[in-house]
Short mmCIF file of C-alpha atoms in Angstrom, two decimals:
data_model
loop_
_atom_site.label_atom_id
_atom_site.label_comp_id
_atom_site.label_asym_id
_atom_site.label_seq_id
_atom_site.Cartn_x
_atom_site.Cartn_y
_atom_site.Cartn_z
CA UNK A 15 10.55 67.56 -10.50
CA UNK A 16 11.17 64.88 -13.11
CA UNK A 17 13.54 65.90 -15.87
CA UNK A 18 14.48 63.89 -18.93
CA UNK A 19 17.96 64.27 -20.41
CA UNK A 20 18.66 62.90 -23.89
CA UNK A 21 22.07 61.33 -24.33
CA UNK A 22 23.91 59.59 -27.14
CA UNK A 23 25.18 56.06 -26.67
CA UNK A 24 28.58 54.97 -27.87
CA UNK A 25 27.23 53.84 -31.27
CA UNK A 26 24.89 56.80 -31.77
CA UNK A 27 21.91 55.25 -29.98
CA UNK A 28 19.53 57.67 -28.28
CA UNK A 29 19.45 57.12 -24.53
CA UNK A 30 17.10 58.67 -21.99
CA UNK A 31 18.39 59.65 -18.55
CA UNK A 32 16.25 61.01 -15.74
CA UNK A 33 16.54 63.22 -12.70
CA UNK A 34 13.71 62.75 -10.22
CA UNK A 35 14.46 65.66 -7.89
CA UNK A 36 16.20 69.01 -7.97
CA UNK A 37 19.94 68.69 -7.32
CA UNK A 38 21.12 69.93 -3.92
CA UNK A 39 21.59 73.69 -3.67
CA UNK A 40 22.70 74.14 -0.07
CA UNK A 41 26.43 73.54 -0.58
CA UNK A 42 28.71 74.93 2.14
CA UNK A 43 29.66 78.58 1.80
CA UNK A 44 32.69 79.02 -0.41
CA UNK A 45 32.34 75.52 -1.88
CA UNK A 46 32.47 75.91 -5.64
CA UNK A 47 32.49 72.19 -6.35
CA UNK A 48 29.30 70.67 -7.78
CA UNK A 49 27.42 68.02 -5.85
CA UNK A 50 28.98 64.55 -6.19
CA UNK A 51 27.52 62.57 -9.08
CA UNK A 52 25.63 59.28 -8.86
CA UNK A 53 24.57 57.17 -11.84
CA UNK A 54 21.87 54.56 -11.20
CA UNK A 55 21.73 51.52 -13.49
CA UNK A 56 18.64 49.28 -13.46
CA UNK A 57 18.63 45.55 -14.12
CA UNK A 58 17.32 43.49 -17.02
CA UNK A 59 13.69 44.45 -17.82
CA UNK A 60 13.94 47.48 -15.50
CA UNK A 61 13.79 51.17 -16.20
CA UNK A 62 15.12 54.38 -14.70
CA UNK A 63 11.88 55.14 -12.85
CA UNK A 64 12.45 52.11 -10.62
CA UNK A 65 15.16 54.25 -9.01
CA UNK A 66 12.91 57.27 -8.35
CA UNK A 67 12.65 56.82 -4.55
CA UNK A 68 16.38 56.17 -4.25
CA UNK A 69 17.22 59.14 -6.47
CA UNK A 70 15.01 61.44 -4.39
CA UNK A 71 16.74 60.73 -1.10
CA UNK A 72 20.14 60.79 -2.76
CA UNK A 73 19.34 64.24 -4.14
CA UNK A 74 19.62 65.65 -0.63
CA UNK A 75 23.38 65.48 -1.13
CA UNK A 76 24.17 64.23 -4.66
CA UNK A 77 23.31 64.85 -8.26
CA UNK A 78 21.58 61.52 -8.89
CA UNK A 79 20.73 60.49 -12.46
CA UNK A 80 19.10 57.22 -13.55
CA UNK A 81 19.67 55.81 -17.03
CA UNK A 82 17.23 53.91 -19.22
CA UNK A 83 19.64 51.41 -20.73
CA UNK A 84 19.42 50.40 -24.37
CA UNK A 85 16.37 48.27 -25.08
CA UNK A 86 14.65 49.53 -21.93
CA UNK A 87 12.38 52.34 -20.81
CA UNK A 88 12.37 55.32 -23.17
CA UNK A 89 15.79 54.65 -24.70
CA UNK A 90 16.09 53.31 -28.23
CA UNK A 91 15.43 49.62 -28.81
CA UNK A 92 17.12 48.65 -32.07
CA UNK A 93 15.82 45.35 -33.40
CA UNK A 94 19.29 43.98 -34.05
CA UNK A 95 21.10 45.56 -31.12
CA UNK A 96 23.86 45.28 -30.33
CA UNK A 97 22.93 44.13 -26.83
CA UNK A 98 26.43 43.07 -25.85
CA UNK A 99 28.28 43.67 -22.61
CA UNK A 100 30.56 46.05 -24.49
CA UNK A 101 27.59 48.11 -25.69
CA UNK A 102 26.02 48.42 -22.24
CA UNK A 103 29.33 49.41 -20.64
CA UNK A 104 30.10 51.92 -23.41
CA UNK A 105 26.65 53.49 -22.95
CA UNK A 106 27.23 53.89 -19.22
CA UNK A 107 30.62 55.49 -19.84
CA UNK A 108 29.07 57.87 -22.38
CA UNK A 109 26.37 58.81 -19.87
CA UNK A 110 28.91 59.58 -17.14
CA UNK A 111 30.95 61.74 -19.50
CA UNK A 112 28.04 63.60 -21.13
CA UNK A 113 26.37 64.29 -17.79
CA UNK A 114 29.65 65.51 -16.26
CA UNK A 115 29.34 63.12 -13.30
CA UNK A 116 32.92 61.85 -13.10
CA UNK A 117 34.29 60.68 -10.80
CA UNK A 118 30.90 59.07 -10.27
CA UNK A 119 29.39 56.77 -7.68
CA UNK A 120 27.83 53.92 -9.66
CA UNK A 121 24.86 52.11 -8.14
CA UNK A 122 23.69 49.09 -10.10
CA UNK A 123 21.04 46.44 -9.60
CA UNK A 124 21.34 42.96 -11.10
CA UNK A 125 22.53 43.29 -14.73
CA UNK A 126 23.06 47.00 -14.08
CA UNK A 127 25.47 46.06 -11.29
CA UNK A 128 27.49 43.94 -13.71
CA UNK A 129 27.62 46.87 -16.13
CA UNK A 130 28.72 49.11 -13.27
CA UNK A 131 31.59 46.91 -12.13
CA UNK A 132 32.78 46.25 -15.67
CA UNK A 133 32.87 50.00 -16.25
CA UNK A 134 34.72 50.53 -12.97
CA UNK A 135 37.27 47.90 -14.02
CA UNK A 136 37.76 49.34 -17.51
CA UNK A 137 37.58 53.06 -16.73
CA UNK A 138 38.78 53.67 -13.17
CA UNK A 139 39.22 57.34 -14.06
CA UNK A 140 35.44 57.72 -14.27
CA UNK A 141 34.42 55.96 -11.05
CA UNK A 142 34.75 57.10 -7.43
CA UNK A 143 32.87 54.22 -5.78
CA UNK A 144 30.54 51.36 -6.62
CA UNK A 145 27.45 49.67 -5.18
CA UNK A 146 26.63 46.17 -6.43
CA UNK A 147 23.06 45.10 -5.64
CA UNK A 148 22.13 41.40 -5.87
CA UNK A 149 24.25 40.38 -8.86
CA UNK A 150 26.24 37.16 -9.00
CA UNK A 151 29.80 36.92 -10.31
CA UNK A 152 29.51 33.21 -11.08
CA UNK A 153 28.18 31.78 -14.35
CA UNK A 154 24.47 30.94 -14.37
CA UNK A 155 24.63 28.59 -17.36
CA UNK A 156 22.44 27.33 -20.19
CA UNK A 157 19.80 25.86 -17.87
CA UNK A 158 19.15 29.31 -16.42
CA UNK A 159 18.64 30.75 -19.91
CA UNK A 160 16.18 27.99 -20.79
CA UNK A 161 14.25 28.69 -17.59
CA UNK A 162 13.93 32.33 -18.60
CA UNK A 163 12.71 31.37 -22.07
CA UNK A 164 10.02 29.19 -20.50
CA UNK A 165 9.11 31.92 -18.04
CA UNK A 166 8.67 34.54 -20.77
CA UNK A 167 6.39 32.15 -22.68
CA UNK A 168 4.22 31.77 -19.59
CA UNK A 169 3.29 35.46 -19.42
CA UNK A 170 -0.46 35.82 -20.12
CA UNK A 171 -0.10 38.73 -22.53
CA UNK A 172 -1.75 41.08 -23.06
CA UNK A 173 -2.95 42.01 -19.59
CA UNK A 174 -6.39 43.60 -19.53
CA UNK A 175 -5.56 46.06 -16.73
CA UNK A 176 -2.63 47.17 -14.60
CA UNK A 177 -4.36 45.49 -11.67
CA UNK A 178 -4.01 42.22 -13.59
CA UNK A 179 -0.31 42.92 -14.07
CA UNK A 180 0.18 43.51 -10.35
CA UNK A 181 -1.75 40.39 -9.42
CA UNK A 182 -0.01 38.05 -11.86
CA UNK A 183 3.55 39.15 -11.07
CA UNK A 184 2.83 39.64 -7.38
CA UNK A 185 0.79 36.47 -6.74
CA UNK A 186 0.06 34.16 -9.69
CA UNK A 187 3.47 33.91 -11.38
CA UNK A 188 4.81 30.38 -10.66
CA UNK A 189 8.14 31.97 -9.72
CA UNK A 190 6.51 33.76 -6.76
CA UNK A 191 6.80 31.72 -3.56
CA UNK A 192 4.52 34.00 -1.53
CA UNK A 193 2.51 37.13 -2.38
CA UNK A 194 4.82 40.06 -3.11
CA UNK A 195 3.02 43.34 -3.87
CA UNK A 196 6.34 45.11 -4.47
CA UNK A 197 7.14 42.70 -7.29
CA UNK A 198 3.73 43.34 -8.83
CA UNK A 199 4.34 47.08 -8.66
CA UNK A 200 7.80 46.65 -10.17
CA UNK A 201 6.40 44.95 -13.28
CA UNK A 202 3.45 47.32 -13.54
CA UNK A 203 6.04 50.08 -13.95
CA UNK A 204 7.42 48.50 -17.15
CA UNK A 205 4.08 48.02 -18.89
CA UNK A 206 2.47 50.28 -21.51
CA UNK A 207 -1.10 50.26 -22.73
CA UNK A 208 -1.83 49.41 -26.36
CA UNK A 209 -4.96 48.72 -28.42
CA UNK A 210 -5.31 45.19 -27.04
CA UNK A 211 -4.18 45.77 -23.44
CA UNK A 212 -0.98 46.10 -21.41
CA UNK A 213 2.35 44.80 -22.69
CA UNK A 214 5.98 45.31 -21.60
CA UNK A 215 7.94 48.31 -22.87
CA UNK A 216 10.74 45.92 -23.79
CA UNK A 217 11.00 43.02 -26.20
CA UNK A 218 11.32 39.71 -24.39
CA UNK A 219 13.42 38.40 -27.29
CA UNK A 220 15.88 41.27 -26.88
CA UNK A 221 16.02 40.68 -23.13
CA UNK A 222 17.03 37.09 -23.79
CA UNK A 223 19.64 38.35 -26.27
CA UNK A 224 21.04 40.71 -23.64
CA UNK A 225 21.09 37.97 -21.03
CA UNK A 226 22.75 35.50 -23.40
CA UNK A 227 25.85 37.68 -23.46
CA UNK A 228 26.62 37.23 -19.75
CA UNK A 229 24.88 34.21 -18.20
CA UNK A 230 27.35 31.65 -19.57
CA UNK A 231 30.45 33.38 -18.22
CA UNK A 232 31.86 34.00 -14.77
CA UNK A 233 32.85 37.58 -14.02
CA UNK A 234 35.34 37.20 -11.19
CA UNK A 235 38.28 38.52 -13.23
CA UNK A 236 36.64 41.87 -13.95
CA UNK A 237 35.42 42.09 -10.36
CA UNK A 238 38.98 41.69 -9.11
CA UNK A 239 40.09 44.58 -11.34
CA UNK A 240 37.81 47.06 -9.57
CA UNK A 241 40.02 49.31 -7.46
CA UNK A 242 37.51 51.76 -6.03
CA UNK A 243 35.59 51.24 -2.75
CA UNK A 244 32.75 48.80 -3.43
CA UNK A 245 29.72 47.77 -1.42
CA UNK A 246 28.10 44.40 -2.19
CA UNK A 247 24.45 44.38 -1.08
CA UNK A 248 22.13 41.39 -1.06
CA UNK A 249 18.57 40.74 -0.01
CA UNK A 250 18.39 37.82 2.39
CA UNK A 251 15.91 36.14 0.04
CA UNK A 252 17.54 37.37 -3.16
CA UNK A 253 19.43 35.59 -5.92
CA UNK A 254 22.90 36.34 -4.56
CA UNK A 255 23.74 33.91 -1.77
CA UNK A 256 25.66 34.97 1.33
CA UNK A 257 28.69 32.76 0.61
CA UNK A 258 29.08 34.09 -2.93
CA UNK A 259 28.53 37.68 -1.79
CA UNK A 260 31.23 37.34 0.84
CA UNK A 261 33.58 35.79 -1.70
CA UNK A 262 32.92 38.77 -3.97
CA UNK A 263 33.88 41.08 -1.11
CA UNK A 264 37.07 39.07 -0.60
CA UNK A 265 37.98 39.30 -4.30
CA UNK A 266 37.36 43.05 -4.39
CA UNK A 267 40.47 44.95 -3.26
CA UNK A 268 38.29 47.44 -1.32
CA UNK A 269 35.09 45.50 -0.83
CA UNK A 270 32.44 45.81 1.88
CA UNK A 271 29.30 43.79 2.57
CA UNK A 272 25.72 44.59 3.57
CA UNK A 273 22.49 42.63 3.60
CA UNK A 274 18.88 43.73 3.82
CA UNK A 275 16.44 41.58 5.84
CA UNK A 276 13.05 40.62 4.39
CA UNK A 277 14.18 41.58 0.88
CA UNK A 278 14.31 39.49 -2.26
CA UNK A 279 16.06 40.22 -5.54
CA UNK A 280 14.34 43.61 -5.88
CA UNK A 281 16.07 44.89 -2.76
CA UNK A 282 15.49 48.61 -3.29
CA UNK A 283 11.83 47.95 -4.15
CA UNK A 284 11.10 45.36 -1.45
CA UNK A 285 12.63 47.21 1.49
CA UNK A 286 13.40 50.85 0.62
CA UNK A 287 14.19 51.83 4.22
CA UNK A 288 16.51 48.86 4.73
CA UNK A 289 18.14 49.64 1.38
CA UNK A 290 18.78 53.21 2.44
CA UNK A 291 20.18 52.09 5.80
CA UNK A 292 22.57 49.70 4.05
CA UNK A 293 23.89 52.34 1.64
CA UNK A 294 24.13 55.42 3.84
CA UNK A 295 27.26 54.56 5.90
CA UNK A 296 29.14 53.51 2.77
CA UNK A 297 28.16 56.62 0.83
CA UNK A 298 29.19 58.84 3.72
CA UNK A 299 32.60 57.19 3.78
CA UNK A 300 33.28 57.51 0.05
CA UNK A 301 31.79 60.94 -0.61
CA UNK A 302 34.01 64.02 -0.70
CA UNK A 303 33.72 66.35 2.26
#
């Protein structure tokens, strides 16, 4: 079952949330409490469907919902935004409240992880626990933003077929060090077919606008304000280095660390079994009986 749920963002924006499996029904006899809630937040350029495999195994025990964040997937993409940190965090809070998931377990990847920990810092009443996947707390700087601008310009749009999408992002993209079919599949998931071929569901200009609001700043202060149990997960070949990840765990009052071998930045896509193995002990510890 795939079910779409329409939500309203903090400024009236229409947001699409998705359940990819039936919620668990086999609660213990006499247990009137609903299944614990999980909200899954994708990264920049992602979409809720990237979480489908994760949501399906989580649904064995949780009510797992993935959100298409503003400017992404099937949510609204206003030309002028706002695409600020405040807007993304407010949308996530609105989703938790409208879905009735609080206190929620937030699982975020990349930019979605930053949104998750900023929400946990600002609204501890809404958040039970937090998983941060491959997101740095340090500033990335202007050079990083320029690299992304150059990278976006290098995309050979439009792609003639989805096979071309998979090949370019999985093999031919200069940012790919070795063939990575999972990366090709990841980008194929965010493409839509038009009259002239396949193009991304998102605007690259708006992605740069979104990124501009956080790459120049460090986010250690908000990380240190997170009081709930938090798991920091990194792929061994991802963008979050081990030293920084371990420093993030040290800064977090209730931080824990896990790493997934043979995984890059797209940890949950590269190594889904390793991702599940990293999360399961933490989720068992923080979930209500």
